[in-house]
Amino acid sequence: MSVVQSQAPTIMSLTDNAAAKVQSLITEEGNPRLKLRVFVTGGGCSGFQYGFSFDEEVAEDDTLIQNKGASLLVDPLSYQYLVGSKVDYLEGLEGSRFVVNNPLATTTCGCGSSFSI
């Protein structure tokens, strides 16, 4: 007898570490309505680049991802380039930053802020 396993695809996720940092930054700002927005723009050394900002407004067509009380927003244009991605927060020799682990990226630059598909 064979066993078939199925797994729902990961649409996008916000790691626990990133969620904790988002919560910390929101607390510092004193505005509980803030949400982290990730977006993709043209440019960078690999063709596209990731951007992050804080936003109070959720557009009707935004995708909302939540983890541990933190919210991540993605607009529909950026979403197509981020399906399956994991947004994390890293602290290391290169500094502290939000990063995107994107399974769709075929190449990335050395700093990880730009990519191509």
PDB file of N, CA, C and O in Angstrom, residues 37-53 74-75 77-82 100 102 113-117:
ATOM      1  N   ARG A  37       4.999  46.538   5.013  1.00  0.00           N
ATOM      2  CA  ARG A  37       4.676  46.301   3.606  1.00  0.00           C
ATOM      3  C   ARG A  37       5.956  45.905   2.887  1.00  0.00           C
ATOM      4  O   ARG A  37       6.982  46.564   3.021  1.00  0.00           O
ATOM      5  N   VAL A  38       5.897  44.821   2.136  1.00  0.00           N
ATOM      6  CA  VAL A  38       7.011  44.415   1.276  1.00  0.00           C
ATOM      7  C   VAL A  38       6.550  44.610  -0.163  1.00  0.00           C
ATOM      8  O   VAL A  38       5.392  44.342  -0.495  1.00  0.00           O
ATOM      9  N   PHE A  39       7.457  45.117  -1.001  1.00  0.00           N
ATOM     10  CA  PHE A  39       7.096  45.364  -2.393  1.00  0.00           C
ATOM     11  C   PHE A  39       8.302  45.120  -3.286  1.00  0.00           C
ATOM     12  O   PHE A  39       9.442  45.040  -2.813  1.00  0.00           O
ATOM     13  N   VAL A  40       8.027  44.986  -4.570  1.00  0.00           N
ATOM     14  CA  VAL A  40       9.063  44.747  -5.569  1.00  0.00           C
ATOM     15  C   VAL A  40       9.043  45.913  -6.540  1.00  0.00           C
ATOM     16  O   VAL A  40       7.972  46.336  -6.993  1.00  0.00           O
ATOM     17  N   THR A  41      10.237  46.433  -6.844  1.00  0.00           N
ATOM     18  CA  THR A  41      10.366  47.501  -7.838  1.00  0.00           C
ATOM     19  C   THR A  41      11.437  47.093  -8.840  1.00  0.00           C
ATOM     20  O   THR A  41      12.258  46.220  -8.565  1.00  0.00           O
ATOM     21  N   GLY A  42      11.428  47.740  -9.990  1.00  0.00           N
ATOM     22  CA  GLY A  42      12.472  47.514 -10.973  1.00  0.00           C
ATOM     23  C   GLY A  42      13.748  48.200 -10.524  1.00  0.00           C
ATOM     24  O   GLY A  42      13.716  49.188  -9.805  1.00  0.00           O
ATOM     25  N   GLY A  43      14.886  47.637 -10.906  1.00  0.00           N
ATOM     26  CA  GLY A  43      16.171  48.235 -10.559  1.00  0.00           C
ATOM     27  C   GLY A  43      17.031  47.272  -9.781  1.00  0.00           C
ATOM     28  O   GLY A  43      16.774  46.082  -9.744  1.00  0.00           O
ATOM     29  N   GLY A  44      18.044  47.807  -9.150  1.00  0.00           N
ATOM     30  CA  GLY A  44      18.978  46.939  -8.442  1.00  0.00           C
ATOM     31  C   GLY A  44      19.913  46.275  -9.435  1.00  0.00           C
ATOM     32  O   GLY A  44      19.712  46.324 -10.643  1.00  0.00           O
ATOM     33  N   CYS A  45      20.932  45.613  -8.944  1.00  0.00           N
ATOM     34  CA  CYS A  45      21.930  45.037  -9.838  1.00  0.00           C
ATOM     35  C   CYS A  45      21.470  43.744 -10.498  1.00  0.00           C
ATOM     36  O   CYS A  45      22.087  43.278 -11.432  1.00  0.00           O
ATOM     37  N   SER A  46      20.348  43.173 -10.048  1.00  0.00           N
ATOM     38  CA  SER A  46      19.868  41.927 -10.646  1.00  0.00           C
ATOM     39  C   SER A  46      18.539  42.075 -11.390  1.00  0.00           C
ATOM     40  O   SER A  46      17.999  41.097 -11.874  1.00  0.00           O
ATOM     41  N   GLY A  47      17.987  43.263 -11.486  1.00  0.00           N
ATOM     42  CA  GLY A  47      16.761  43.478 -12.250  1.00  0.00           C
ATOM     43  C   GLY A  47      15.576  43.969 -11.439  1.00  0.00           C
ATOM     44  O   GLY A  47      14.881  44.883 -11.836  1.00  0.00           O
ATOM     45  N   PHE A  48      15.306  43.323 -10.312  1.00  0.00           N
ATOM     46  CA  PHE A  48      14.246  43.739  -9.398  1.00  0.00           C
ATOM     47  C   PHE A  48      14.854  43.942  -8.029  1.00  0.00           C
ATOM     48  O   PHE A  48      15.893  43.365  -7.714  1.00  0.00           O
ATOM     49  N   GLN A  49      14.202  44.747  -7.216  1.00  0.00           N
ATOM     50  CA  GLN A  49      14.691  44.896  -5.848  1.00  0.00           C
ATOM     51  C   GLN A  49      13.526  44.901  -4.869  1.00  0.00           C
ATOM     52  O   GLN A  49      12.415  45.258  -5.218  1.00  0.00           O
ATOM     53  N   TYR A  50      13.827  44.437  -3.657  1.00  0.00           N
ATOM     54  CA  TYR A  50      12.829  44.401  -2.592  1.00  0.00           C
ATOM     55  C   TYR A  50      12.815  45.727  -1.862  1.00  0.00           C
ATOM     56  O   TYR A  50      13.849  46.367  -1.699  1.00  0.00           O
ATOM     57  N   GLY A  51      11.646  46.125  -1.411  1.00  0.00           N
ATOM     58  CA  GLY A  51      11.517  47.315  -0.591  1.00  0.00           C
ATOM     59  C   GLY A  51      10.609  47.015   0.590  1.00  0.00           C
ATOM     60  O   GLY A  51       9.768  46.117   0.534  1.00  0.00           O
ATOM     61  N   PHE A  52      10.826  47.748   1.669  1.00  0.00           N
ATOM     62  CA  PHE A  52      10.018  47.607   2.876  1.00  0.00           C
ATOM     63  C   PHE A  52       9.605  48.983   3.355  1.00  0.00           C
ATOM     64  O   PHE A  52      10.389  49.928   3.287  1.00  0.00           O
ATOM     65  N   SER A  53       8.388  49.090   3.848  1.00  0.00           N
ATOM     66  CA  SER A  53       7.914  50.327   4.451  1.00  0.00           C
ATOM     67  C   SER A  53       6.836  49.958   5.468  1.00  0.00           C
ATOM     68  O   SER A  53       6.355  48.820   5.494  1.00  0.00           O
ATOM     69  N   VAL A  74       1.163  42.928   1.046  1.00  0.00           N
ATOM     70  CA  VAL A  74       1.779  42.785  -0.269  1.00  0.00           C
ATOM     71  C   VAL A  74       0.760  43.214  -1.313  1.00  0.00           C
ATOM     72  O   VAL A  74      -0.368  42.717  -1.326  1.00  0.00           O
ATOM     73  N   ASP A  75       1.151  44.129  -2.187  1.00  0.00           N
ATOM     74  CA  ASP A  75       0.267  44.563  -3.264  1.00  0.00           C
ATOM     75  C   ASP A  75       0.234  43.483  -4.355  1.00  0.00           C
ATOM     76  O   ASP A  75       1.140  42.659  -4.441  1.00  0.00           O
ATOM     77  N   LEU A  77       0.702  43.449  -7.618  1.00  0.00           N
ATOM     78  CA  LEU A  77       1.788  43.435  -8.598  1.00  0.00           C
ATOM     79  C   LEU A  77       3.033  42.779  -8.009  1.00  0.00           C
ATOM     80  O   LEU A  77       3.677  41.944  -8.651  1.00  0.00           O
ATOM     81  N   SER A  78       3.373  43.119  -6.777  1.00  0.00           N
ATOM     82  CA  SER A  78       4.542  42.531  -6.118  1.00  0.00           C
ATOM     83  C   SER A  78       4.316  41.068  -5.767  1.00  0.00           C
ATOM     84  O   SER A  78       5.243  40.256  -5.808  1.00  0.00           O
ATOM     85  N   TYR A  79       3.075  40.728  -5.433  1.00  0.00           N
ATOM     86  CA  TYR A  79       2.762  39.380  -4.971  1.00  0.00           C
ATOM     87  C   TYR A  79       3.180  38.309  -5.971  1.00  0.00           C
ATOM     88  O   TYR A  79       3.701  37.258  -5.598  1.00  0.00           O
ATOM     89  N   GLN A  80       2.987  38.590  -7.264  1.00  0.00           N
ATOM     90  CA  GLN A  80       3.331  37.593  -8.276  1.00  0.00           C
ATOM     91  C   GLN A  80       4.819  37.239  -8.269  1.00  0.00           C
ATOM     92  O   GLN A  80       5.192  36.149  -8.696  1.00  0.00           O
ATOM     93  N   TYR A  81       5.673  38.136  -7.790  1.00  0.00           N
ATOM     94  CA  TYR A  81       7.103  37.885  -7.708  1.00  0.00           C
ATOM     95  C   TYR A  81       7.525  37.314  -6.351  1.00  0.00           C
ATOM     96  O   TYR A  81       8.686  36.984  -6.148  1.00  0.00           O
ATOM     97  N   LEU A  82       6.578  37.252  -5.415  1.00  0.00           N
ATOM     98  CA  LEU A  82       6.902  36.854  -4.040  1.00  0.00           C
ATOM     99  C   LEU A  82       6.201  35.576  -3.575  1.00  0.00           C
ATOM    100  O   LEU A  82       6.369  35.185  -2.417  1.00  0.00           O
ATOM    101  N   VAL A 100      14.171  38.801   2.250  1.00  0.00           N
ATOM    102  CA  VAL A 100      13.189  37.958   1.587  1.00  0.00           C
ATOM    103  C   VAL A 100      13.898  36.721   1.066  1.00  0.00           C
ATOM    104  O   VAL A 100      14.860  36.826   0.293  1.00  0.00           O
ATOM    105  N   ASN A 102      13.295  34.106  -1.363  1.00  0.00           N
ATOM    106  CA  ASN A 102      12.365  33.977  -2.477  1.00  0.00           C
ATOM    107  C   ASN A 102      12.707  32.761  -3.336  1.00  0.00           C
ATOM    108  O   ASN A 102      13.730  32.757  -4.026  1.00  0.00           O
ATOM    109  N   SER A 113      19.378  42.171  -1.743  1.00  0.00           N
ATOM    110  CA  SER A 113      18.267  43.113  -1.869  1.00  0.00           C
ATOM    111  C   SER A 113      17.721  43.193  -3.298  1.00  0.00           C
ATOM    112  O   SER A 113      16.695  43.812  -3.524  1.00  0.00           O
ATOM    113  N   SER A 114      18.405  42.579  -4.272  1.00  0.00           N
ATOM    114  CA  SER A 114      17.867  42.555  -5.629  1.00  0.00           C
ATOM    115  C   SER A 114      17.923  41.146  -6.171  1.00  0.00           C
ATOM    116  O   SER A 114      18.680  40.293  -5.704  1.00  0.00           O
ATOM    117  N   PHE A 115      17.085  40.891  -7.201  1.00  0.00           N
ATOM    118  CA  PHE A 115      16.962  39.532  -7.717  1.00  0.00           C
ATOM    119  C   PHE A 115      16.461  39.564  -9.149  1.00  0.00           C
ATOM    120  O   PHE A 115      16.020  40.597  -9.637  1.00  0.00           O
ATOM    121  N   SER A 116      16.524  38.411  -9.806  1.00  0.00           N
ATOM    122  CA  SER A 116      15.897  38.251 -11.120  1.00  0.00           C
ATOM    123  C   SER A 116      15.153  36.927 -11.127  1.00  0.00           C
ATOM    124  O   SER A 116      15.431  36.027 -10.341  1.00  0.00           O
ATOM    125  N   ILE A 117      14.192  36.852 -12.026  1.00  0.00           N
ATOM    126  CA  ILE A 117      13.364  35.637 -12.145  1.00  0.00           C
ATOM    127  C   ILE A 117      13.534  35.072 -13.535  1.00  0.00           C
ATOM    128  O   ILE A 117      13.606  35.770 -14.493  1.00  0.00           O
TER     129      ILE A 117
END
